[in-house]
PDB file of C-alpha atoms in Angstrom:
ATOM      1  CA  MET A   1     -28.440 -12.193 -34.302  1.00 85.00           C
ATOM      2  CA  LEU A   2     -31.373 -10.348 -32.564  1.00 89.00           C
ATOM      3  CA  LEU A   3     -30.299  -7.021 -34.080  1.00 90.00           C
ATOM      4  CA  ARG A   4     -30.082  -8.531 -37.636  1.00 88.00           C
ATOM      5  CA  PHE A   5     -33.553  -9.892 -37.125  1.00 90.00           C
ATOM      6  CA  LEU A   6     -34.969  -6.513 -35.970  1.00 93.00           C
ATOM      7  CA  GLU A   7     -33.274  -4.724 -38.804  1.00 92.00           C
ATOM      8  CA  ARG A   8     -34.906  -6.935 -41.348  1.00 91.00           C
ATOM      9  CA  SER A   9     -38.338  -7.243 -39.883  1.00 92.00           C
ATOM     10  CA  ASP A  10     -41.073  -5.413 -41.774  1.00 93.00           C
ATOM     11  CA  PRO A  11     -42.379  -2.619 -39.557  1.00 89.00           C
ATOM     12  CA  THR A  12     -45.536  -2.342 -41.560  1.00 91.00           C
ATOM     13  CA  ARG A  13     -46.367  -5.959 -40.401  1.00 93.00           C
ATOM     14  CA  PHE A  14     -44.663  -6.379 -37.093  1.00 93.00           C
ATOM     15  CA  ALA A  15     -44.097  -4.237 -34.016  1.00 94.00           C
ATOM     16  CA  HIS A  16     -41.464  -5.514 -31.468  1.00 96.00           C
ATOM     17  CA  ALA A  17     -40.293  -4.889 -27.926  1.00 95.00           C
ATOM     18  CA  VAL A  18     -37.130  -6.322 -26.324  1.00 95.00           C
ATOM     19  CA  ALA A  19     -37.146  -7.023 -22.616  1.00 94.00           C
ATOM     20  CA  THR A  20     -33.761  -8.102 -21.169  1.00 92.00           C
ATOM     21  CA  MET A  21     -32.475  -9.142 -17.746  1.00 90.00           C
ATOM     22  CA  ALA A  22     -29.224  -7.399 -18.494  1.00 80.00           C
ATOM     23  CA  ALA A  23     -28.776  -3.725 -17.383  1.00 73.00           C
ATOM     24  CA  ASP A  24     -28.827  -0.845 -19.914  1.00 71.00           C
ATOM     25  CA  GLY A  25     -25.897  -1.177 -22.239  1.00 77.00           C
ATOM     26  CA  PRO A  26     -24.814  -1.537 -25.886  1.00 81.00           C
ATOM     27  CA  LEU A  27     -27.455  -3.962 -26.852  1.00 84.00           C
ATOM     28  CA  LEU A  28     -30.300  -2.002 -25.605  1.00 89.00           C
ATOM     29  CA  ASP A  29     -28.823   1.249 -27.084  1.00 90.00           C
ATOM     30  CA  ALA A  30     -28.602  -0.585 -30.512  1.00 91.00           C
ATOM     31  CA  VAL A  31     -32.241  -1.833 -30.148  1.00 93.00           C
ATOM     32  CA  ARG A  32     -33.422   1.724 -29.371  1.00 93.00           C
ATOM     33  CA  ASP A  33     -31.395   3.072 -32.299  1.00 94.00           C
ATOM     34  CA  LEU A  34     -33.552   0.786 -34.517  1.00 94.00           C
ATOM     35  CA  GLY A  35     -36.689   2.467 -33.113  1.00 93.00           C
ATOM     36  CA  VAL A  36     -37.580  -0.648 -31.239  1.00 94.00           C
ATOM     37  CA  GLU A  37     -38.976  -0.470 -27.655  1.00 94.00           C
ATOM     38  CA  ALA A  38     -36.287  -1.655 -25.110  1.00 94.00           C
ATOM     39  CA  VAL A  39     -37.250  -2.715 -21.511  1.00 93.00           C
ATOM     40  CA  PRO A  40     -34.478  -3.475 -19.049  1.00 93.00           C
ATOM     41  CA  LEU A  41     -35.776  -5.559 -16.215  1.00 94.00           C
ATOM     42  CA  PRO A  42     -34.600  -4.748 -12.663  1.00 93.00           C
ATOM     43  CA  SER A  43     -32.985  -8.110 -12.000  1.00 93.00           C
ATOM     44  CA  SER A  44     -31.517 -11.206 -13.622  1.00 91.00           C
ATOM     45  CA  ASN A  45     -33.368 -13.332 -11.106  1.00 94.00           C
ATOM     46  CA  PRO A  46     -36.516 -14.788 -12.808  1.00 94.00           C
ATOM     47  CA  LEU A  47     -38.308 -14.785  -9.461  1.00 94.00           C
ATOM     48  CA  HIS A  48     -37.641 -11.138  -8.691  1.00 95.00           C
ATOM     49  CA  PRO A  49     -40.931  -9.364  -8.030  1.00 96.00           C
ATOM     50  CA  GLY A  50     -40.054  -6.280 -10.084  1.00 95.00           C
ATOM     51  CA  SER A  51     -39.159  -8.398 -13.175  1.00 95.00           C
ATOM     52  CA  ARG A  52     -42.295 -10.327 -12.869  1.00 96.00           C
ATOM     53  CA  ARG A  53     -44.378  -7.251 -12.634  1.00 95.00           C
ATOM     54  CA  THR A  54     -42.692  -5.729 -15.645  1.00 95.00           C
ATOM     55  CA  VAL A  55     -43.200  -8.645 -17.868  1.00 95.00           C
ATOM     56  CA  ARG A  56     -46.634  -9.375 -16.586  1.00 95.00           C
ATOM     57  CA  ALA A  57     -47.587  -5.747 -17.546  1.00 95.00           C
ATOM     58  CA  LEU A  58     -46.112  -6.203 -20.968  1.00 94.00           C
ATOM     59  CA  LEU A  59     -47.905  -9.440 -21.694  1.00 94.00           C
ATOM     60  CA  THR A  60     -51.292  -8.263 -20.448  1.00 93.00           C
ATOM     61  CA  SER A  61     -51.070  -4.900 -22.208  1.00 94.00           C
ATOM     62  CA  GLY A  62     -52.957  -6.317 -25.278  1.00 93.00           C
ATOM     63  CA  ARG A  63     -50.080  -5.473 -27.626  1.00 93.00           C
ATOM     64  CA  PHE A  64     -48.414  -8.808 -28.162  1.00 94.00           C
ATOM     65  CA  ARG A  65     -49.467 -12.100 -29.873  1.00 95.00           C
ATOM     66  CA  LEU A  66     -46.064 -13.842 -29.845  1.00 96.00           C
ATOM     67  CA  VAL A  67     -43.435 -14.155 -26.982  1.00 96.00           C
ATOM     68  CA  HIS A  68     -39.938 -15.528 -27.756  1.00 96.00           C
ATOM     69  CA  GLY A  69     -37.862 -16.392 -24.740  1.00 96.00           C
ATOM     70  CA  TYR A  70     -34.026 -16.655 -24.973  1.00 95.00           C
ATOM     71  CA  GLY A  71     -32.372 -18.685 -22.190  1.00 94.00           C
ATOM     72  CA  LEU A  72     -33.400 -20.632 -19.215  1.00 96.00           C
ATOM     73  CA  ARG A  73     -33.870 -17.765 -16.845  1.00 95.00           C
ATOM     74  CA  ALA A  74     -35.936 -15.802 -19.264  1.00 96.00           C
ATOM     75  CA  ASP A  75     -38.078 -18.857 -19.937  1.00 97.00           C
ATOM     76  CA  VAL A  76     -38.660 -19.475 -16.215  1.00 96.00           C
ATOM     77  CA  LEU A  77     -39.751 -15.832 -15.884  1.00 96.00           C
ATOM     78  CA  ALA A  78     -41.974 -15.607 -18.951  1.00 96.00           C
ATOM     79  CA  ARG A  79     -43.458 -19.033 -19.617  1.00 96.00           C
ATOM     80  CA  GLY A  80     -45.822 -19.089 -16.737  1.00 94.00           C
ATOM     81  CA  LEU A  81     -46.887 -15.396 -17.272  1.00 95.00           C
ATOM     82  CA  ALA A  82     -47.585 -15.960 -20.981  1.00 94.00           C
ATOM     83  CA  ARG A  83     -50.115 -18.680 -20.221  1.00 91.00           C
ATOM     84  CA  GLY A  84     -53.563 -17.168 -20.351  1.00 85.00           C
ATOM     85  CA  ALA A  85     -52.224 -13.644 -21.256  1.00 91.00           C
ATOM     86  CA  ASP A  86     -54.504 -12.196 -23.866  1.00 89.00           C
ATOM     87  CA  PRO A  87     -53.946 -11.815 -26.861  1.00 91.00           C
ATOM     88  CA  VAL A  88     -50.745 -13.813 -26.714  1.00 93.00           C
ATOM     89  CA  ARG A  89     -51.255 -16.719 -29.056  1.00 94.00           C
ATOM     90  CA  ALA A  90     -48.007 -18.545 -29.030  1.00 95.00           C
ATOM     91  CA  TYR A  91     -44.753 -18.827 -26.954  1.00 97.00           C
ATOM     92  CA  VAL A  92     -41.450 -19.752 -28.534  1.00 97.00           C
ATOM     93  CA  SER A  93     -38.363 -20.917 -26.567  1.00 97.00           C
ATOM     94  CA  ALA A  94     -34.955 -20.457 -28.189  1.00 97.00           C
ATOM     95  CA  ILE A  95     -32.340 -23.123 -28.113  1.00 97.00           C
ATOM     96  CA  ARG A  96     -28.992 -21.488 -28.727  1.00 93.00           C
ATOM     97  CA  SER A  97     -26.564 -24.101 -27.437  1.00 90.00           C
ATOM     98  CA  THR A  98     -26.185 -27.643 -26.223  1.00 92.00           C
ATOM     99  CA  ASP A  99     -25.665 -26.137 -22.867  1.00 91.00           C
ATOM    100  CA  PRO A 100     -23.256 -28.777 -21.563  1.00 87.00           C
ATOM    101  CA  TRP A 101     -23.046 -26.796 -18.179  1.00 86.00           C
ATOM    102  CA  ARG A 102     -26.579 -27.884 -17.191  1.00 93.00           C
ATOM    103  CA  ARG A 103     -27.006 -30.087 -14.171  1.00 95.00           C
ATOM    104  CA  SER A 104     -30.061 -32.079 -13.077  1.00 96.00           C
ATOM    105  CA  ARG A 105     -31.617 -29.100 -11.363  1.00 96.00           C
ATOM    106  CA  HIS A 106     -31.485 -27.084 -14.541  1.00 97.00           C
ATOM    107  CA  VAL A 107     -32.932 -29.851 -16.590  1.00 97.00           C
ATOM    108  CA  TRP A 108     -35.700 -30.323 -14.037  1.00 97.00           C
ATOM    109  CA  ILE A 109     -36.520 -26.522 -13.976  1.00 97.00           C
ATOM    110  CA  ASP A 110     -36.727 -26.470 -17.742  1.00 97.00           C
ATOM    111  CA  ARG A 111     -39.026 -29.373 -17.875  1.00 96.00           C
ATOM    112  CA  TRP A 112     -41.142 -27.990 -15.075  1.00 96.00           C
ATOM    113  CA  SER A 113     -41.527 -24.539 -16.432  1.00 96.00           C
ATOM    114  CA  ALA A 114     -42.278 -25.893 -19.905  1.00 95.00           C
ATOM    115  CA  ARG A 115     -45.007 -28.093 -18.490  1.00 93.00           C
ATOM    116  CA  ARG A 116     -46.519 -25.567 -16.160  1.00 91.00           C
ATOM    117  CA  GLY A 117     -46.205 -22.664 -18.449  1.00 93.00           C
ATOM    118  CA  ARG A 118     -46.755 -22.250 -22.212  1.00 91.00           C
ATOM    119  CA  VAL A 119     -44.346 -23.436 -24.818  1.00 95.00           C
ATOM    120  CA  ASP A 120     -45.748 -23.916 -28.322  1.00 96.00           C
ATOM    121  CA  LEU A 121     -42.515 -24.331 -30.132  1.00 97.00           C
ATOM    122  CA  PHE A 122     -38.673 -24.720 -29.535  1.00 98.00           C
ATOM    123  CA  LEU A 123     -36.635 -22.931 -32.105  1.00 97.00           C
ATOM    124  CA  SER A 124     -32.974 -24.186 -32.282  1.00 97.00           C
ATOM    125  CA  ASN A 125     -30.191 -22.682 -34.289  1.00 95.00           C
ATOM    126  CA  SER A 126     -28.301 -26.047 -34.586  1.00 95.00           C
ATOM    127  CA  GLU A 127     -29.262 -29.778 -34.875  1.00 97.00           C
ATOM    128  CA  ALA A 128     -26.988 -30.460 -31.964  1.00 95.00           C
ATOM    129  CA  GLY A 129     -28.973 -28.048 -29.753  1.00 96.00           C
ATOM    130  CA  ALA A 130     -32.266 -29.622 -30.857  1.00 97.00           C
ATOM    131  CA  ASP A 131     -30.828 -33.194 -30.146  1.00 97.00           C
ATOM    132  CA  SER A 132     -29.624 -32.103 -26.705  1.00 96.00           C
ATOM    133  CA  ARG A 133     -33.186 -31.031 -25.752  1.00 97.00           C
ATOM    134  CA  ILE A 134     -34.626 -34.216 -27.082  1.00 97.00           C
ATOM    135  CA  GLU A 135     -32.264 -36.550 -25.382  1.00 97.00           C
ATOM    136  CA  ARG A 136     -31.632 -34.662 -22.184  1.00 97.00           C
ATOM    137  CA  GLU A 137     -34.770 -32.577 -21.431  1.00 97.00           C
ATOM    138  CA  ARG A 138     -37.042 -35.097 -23.169  1.00 96.00           C
ATOM    139  CA  PHE A 139     -38.856 -32.371 -25.066  1.00 97.00           C
ATOM    140  CA  PRO A 140     -40.960 -33.832 -28.052  1.00 96.00           C
ATOM    141  CA  ALA A 141     -39.097 -33.753 -31.301  1.00 97.00           C
ATOM    142  CA  GLU A 142     -42.200 -32.577 -33.223  1.00 97.00           C
ATOM    143  CA  LYS A 143     -42.174 -29.378 -31.179  1.00 97.00           C
ATOM    144  CA  ILE A 144     -38.598 -28.450 -32.202  1.00 98.00           C
ATOM    145  CA  ILE A 145     -37.436 -26.926 -35.530  1.00 98.00           C
ATOM    146  CA  THR A 146     -34.025 -25.755 -36.512  1.00 98.00           C
ATOM    147  CA  ILE A 147     -33.249 -22.521 -38.221  1.00 96.00           C
ATOM    148  CA  HIS A 148     -29.581 -21.870 -38.634  1.00 94.00           C
ATOM    149  CA  ASN A 149     -28.222 -18.507 -37.864  1.00 89.00           C
ATOM    150  CA  GLY A 150     -27.716 -16.141 -40.886  1.00 82.00           C
ATOM    151  CA  ILE A 151     -24.684 -13.963 -41.208  1.00 75.00           C
ATOM    152  CA  ASP A 152     -23.841 -10.729 -43.093  1.00 75.00           C
ATOM    153  CA  ILE A 153     -21.139 -11.274 -45.734  1.00 71.00           C
ATOM    154  CA  PRO A 154     -18.948  -8.234 -45.558  1.00 67.00           C
ATOM    155  CA  ASP A 155     -17.825  -6.303 -48.588  1.00 67.00           C
ATOM    156  CA  LEU A 156     -14.427  -7.657 -49.525  1.00 59.00           C
ATOM    157  CA  GLY A 157     -13.544  -4.971 -51.983  1.00 61.00           C
ATOM    158  CA  PRO A 158     -10.799  -2.303 -51.477  1.00 59.00           C
ATOM    159  CA  GLU A 159     -12.987  -0.319 -49.060  1.00 57.00           C
ATOM    160  CA  PRO A 160     -13.628  -0.418 -46.270  1.00 53.00           C
ATOM    161  CA  TRP A 161     -11.250  -3.302 -45.444  1.00 50.00           C
ATOM    162  CA  ALA A 162      -8.146  -1.925 -46.796  1.00 50.00           C
ATOM    163  CA  ALA A 163      -8.647   1.354 -44.962  1.00 52.00           C
ATOM    164  CA  ARG A 164      -9.368  -0.492 -41.704  1.00 52.00           C
ATOM    165  CA  TRP A 165      -6.266  -2.556 -41.891  1.00 52.00           C
ATOM    166  CA  GLU A 166      -3.637  -0.352 -43.553  1.00 53.00           C
ATOM    167  CA  ASP A 167      -2.436   1.121 -40.266  1.00 60.00           C
ATOM    168  CA  THR A 168      -1.390  -2.035 -38.520  1.00 66.00           C
ATOM    169  CA  GLU A 169       0.807  -0.217 -35.927  1.00 69.00           C
ATOM    170  CA  THR A 170      -2.260   1.739 -34.590  1.00 71.00           C
ATOM    171  CA  LEU A 171      -4.257  -1.540 -34.390  1.00 70.00           C
ATOM    172  CA  ARG A 172      -1.415  -3.343 -32.582  1.00 72.00           C
ATOM    173  CA  ALA A 173      -1.138  -0.504 -30.070  1.00 75.00           C
ATOM    174  CA  GLU A 174      -4.928  -0.482 -29.560  1.00 73.00           C
ATOM    175  CA  TRP A 175      -4.949  -4.137 -28.533  1.00 72.00           C
ATOM    176  CA  GLY A 176      -1.789  -3.954 -26.627  1.00 72.00           C
ATOM    177  CA  ILE A 177       0.221  -6.142 -28.852  1.00 75.00           C
ATOM    178  CA  ASP A 178       2.534  -3.596 -30.452  1.00 69.00           C
ATOM    179  CA  ASP A 179       5.574  -5.430 -29.150  1.00 66.00           C
ATOM    180  CA  ALA A 180       4.489  -8.790 -30.791  1.00 63.00           C
ATOM    181  CA  ASP A 181       6.688 -10.029 -33.552  1.00 71.00           C
ATOM    182  CA  GLY A 182       4.983 -13.303 -34.265  1.00 76.00           C
ATOM    183  CA  PRO A 183       1.614 -14.588 -35.479  1.00 83.00           C
ATOM    184  CA  ILE A 184      -1.508 -13.126 -33.902  1.00 85.00           C
ATOM    185  CA  VAL A 185      -4.507 -15.456 -33.236  1.00 88.00           C
ATOM    186  CA  ALA A 186      -7.941 -13.913 -32.475  1.00 87.00           C
ATOM    187  CA  THR A 187     -10.990 -15.626 -31.250  1.00 91.00           C
ATOM    188  CA  VAL A 188     -14.412 -13.806 -31.060  1.00 91.00           C
ATOM    189  CA  ALA A 189     -16.692 -15.566 -28.457  1.00 91.00           C
ATOM    190  CA  ASN A 190     -17.872 -14.961 -24.950  1.00 92.00           C
ATOM    191  CA  LEU A 191     -15.764 -16.765 -22.412  1.00 93.00           C
ATOM    192  CA  ARG A 192     -17.710 -19.966 -21.814  1.00 87.00           C
ATOM    193  CA  PRO A 193     -16.734 -23.681 -21.679  1.00 80.00           C
ATOM    194  CA  MET A 194     -18.298 -24.673 -24.933  1.00 80.00           C
ATOM    195  CA  LYS A 195     -16.382 -21.972 -26.877  1.00 89.00           C
ATOM    196  CA  GLY A 196     -13.110 -23.667 -26.649  1.00 91.00           C
ATOM    197  CA  HIS A 197     -10.886 -21.194 -24.928  1.00 94.00           C
ATOM    198  CA  LEU A 198      -9.266 -23.925 -22.800  1.00 95.00           C
ATOM    199  CA  ASP A 199      -8.395 -25.867 -25.844  1.00 95.00           C
ATOM    200  CA  LEU A 200      -6.733 -22.731 -27.385  1.00 95.00           C
ATOM    201  CA  ILE A 201      -4.895 -22.227 -24.070  1.00 96.00           C
ATOM    202  CA  ALA A 202      -3.630 -25.830 -24.191  1.00 95.00           C
ATOM    203  CA  ALA A 203      -2.471 -25.441 -27.812  1.00 94.00           C
ATOM    204  CA  LEU A 204      -0.805 -22.101 -27.002  1.00 93.00           C
ATOM    205  CA  ARG A 205       1.141 -23.783 -24.293  1.00 92.00           C
ATOM    206  CA  ILE A 206       2.582 -26.180 -26.840  1.00 93.00           C
ATOM    207  CA  LEU A 207       3.163 -23.665 -29.627  1.00 92.00           C
ATOM    208  CA  ALA A 208       4.623 -20.873 -27.365  1.00 87.00           C
ATOM    209  CA  PRO A 209       8.253 -22.333 -27.329  1.00 88.00           C
ATOM    210  CA  ARG A 210       8.190 -22.629 -31.068  1.00 89.00           C
ATOM    211  CA  HIS A 211       6.852 -19.246 -31.817  1.00 88.00           C
ATOM    212  CA  PRO A 212       8.191 -16.751 -29.102  1.00 83.00           C
ATOM    213  CA  GLY A 213       6.207 -13.862 -30.612  1.00 85.00           C
ATOM    214  CA  LEU A 214       2.908 -15.685 -30.688  1.00 88.00           C
ATOM    215  CA  ARG A 215      -0.047 -13.600 -29.166  1.00 89.00           C
ATOM    216  CA  CYS A 216      -3.713 -14.437 -28.741  1.00 91.00           C
ATOM    217  CA  LEU A 217      -6.674 -12.003 -28.616  1.00 90.00           C
ATOM    218  CA  PHE A 218      -9.666 -13.347 -26.566  1.00 94.00           C
ATOM    219  CA  ILE A 219     -12.475 -10.919 -27.770  1.00 91.00           C
ATOM    220  CA  GLY A 220     -15.706 -11.450 -25.704  1.00 92.00           C
ATOM    221  CA  ARG A 221     -17.379 -11.003 -22.385  1.00 91.00           C
ATOM    222  CA  ASP A 222     -16.114 -13.117 -19.532  1.00 93.00           C
ATOM    223  CA  ASP A 223     -18.884 -15.466 -18.591  1.00 90.00           C
ATOM    224  CA  SER A 224     -16.446 -17.897 -16.832  1.00 91.00           C
ATOM    225  CA  SER A 225     -16.127 -15.701 -13.639  1.00 90.00           C
ATOM    226  CA  GLY A 226     -12.390 -15.627 -14.251  1.00 93.00           C
ATOM    227  CA  ALA A 227     -11.864 -19.372 -14.919  1.00 94.00           C
ATOM    228  CA  VAL A 228     -10.362 -18.853 -18.338  1.00 95.00           C
ATOM    229  CA  ALA A 229      -7.809 -16.286 -17.031  1.00 95.00           C
ATOM    230  CA  GLU A 230      -6.936 -18.581 -14.193  1.00 95.00           C
ATOM    231  CA  ALA A 231      -6.347 -21.457 -16.683  1.00 95.00           C
ATOM    232  CA  ALA A 232      -3.970 -19.186 -18.790  1.00 95.00           C
ATOM    233  CA  ARG A 233      -2.084 -18.346 -15.535  1.00 95.00           C
ATOM    234  CA  GLU A 234      -1.867 -22.068 -14.485  1.00 95.00           C
ATOM    235  CA  ALA A 235      -0.598 -22.857 -18.035  1.00 94.00           C
ATOM    236  CA  GLY A 236       2.052 -20.029 -17.806  1.00 93.00           C
ATOM    237  CA  VAL A 237       0.729 -18.379 -20.983  1.00 93.00           C
ATOM    238  CA  GLU A 238      -1.072 -15.410 -19.418  1.00 91.00           C
ATOM    239  CA  GLN A 239       1.457 -13.054 -20.951  1.00 89.00           C
ATOM    240  CA  ARG A 240       0.562 -14.238 -24.368  1.00 90.00           C
ATOM    241  CA  ILE A 241      -3.093 -13.514 -24.089  1.00 92.00           C
ATOM    242  CA  VAL A 242      -5.018 -10.126 -24.283  1.00 90.00           C
ATOM    243  CA  PHE A 243      -8.355 -10.317 -22.685  1.00 93.00           C
ATOM    244  CA  CYS A 244     -10.209  -7.697 -24.692  1.00 88.00           C
ATOM    245  CA  GLY A 245     -13.556  -8.012 -23.088  1.00 89.00           C
ATOM    246  CA  PHE A 246     -16.807  -7.082 -24.944  1.00 86.00           C
ATOM    247  CA  VAL A 247     -16.224  -5.372 -28.289  1.00 81.00           C
ATOM    248  CA  GLY A 248     -19.273  -4.187 -30.116  1.00 74.00           C
ATOM    249  CA  ASP A 249     -17.695  -4.365 -33.591  1.00 70.00           C
ATOM    250  CA  PRO A 250     -14.677  -6.806 -33.497  1.00 67.00           C
ATOM    251  CA  LEU A 251     -14.028  -6.461 -37.246  1.00 63.00           C
TER     252      LEU A 251
END
C-alpha cells in the first residue's frame, strides 16, 4: 500500500521520507528504488533514545509539513515530537485494522498520546476500523475519515500469467508441495489473529480426511510468535501446511 502510494505521488509537488522501526530489508530497499529517502530507526521501542533523536531531527529539519504515523508504536514515538515542530502543519494517524488484540493499556496509551501529542486526522482503510476507534478509544467521529485501499488489477491476458503458471512442476517444487496430488489452498496474509489462519486450520482438520492430498500455503510473515504453527501441530495438520514466510511477490 505504501509503495503504491509513493509510486503514484507527483514528485514535482511532493517530496517524501519513510522512517521505519523495522531493520533494513525488502521494504526499505523498494522505497530507495523509487528514489525516496528511507530512514531505518535503531529500535522498535518508541521510547528508545536513538529512535527519538532520529525522528526529532527529521521533524525539526524544516523539510516536512505533514507527518503520517502507521501503528501504535509509531504514533507513540512521533505524536509528541510532531507537536510544535516547525513547519509541520498536520499529523495523520493511520487506522489499518480493528486491532482486536488491544488490551486496556494499549487503549489508554493511544488515548494519552493522542491527547498529549498532535493528531489532526485519523485515516482508516475500513469502516470497521473507524468504528473500533470511535467505540473503544473514544476518538471523535468527526476526526476520522475512511479511504479504502486501492489495488492494482493485473493483466489477465496470455502474458505474463500463462508464462508464470505453465511450469507447474517447478512451482510445486519451489513451494515444497511437489508430492501433493490434491487441491492446494493459498492464503496471503501475515500470521495474525484477525487474518483467520486458525479458522483455516480448523477447516483443514475437517477436510483432510476427505481430501488426502490437500495442502495449504501460508504466505506471510509470522507475527504470532509461532502460535499459528503450534495450533497446526495441535490439530494434527502441520504436515499439510507449508509456512512460506515473507514473500515479496506472491503472485
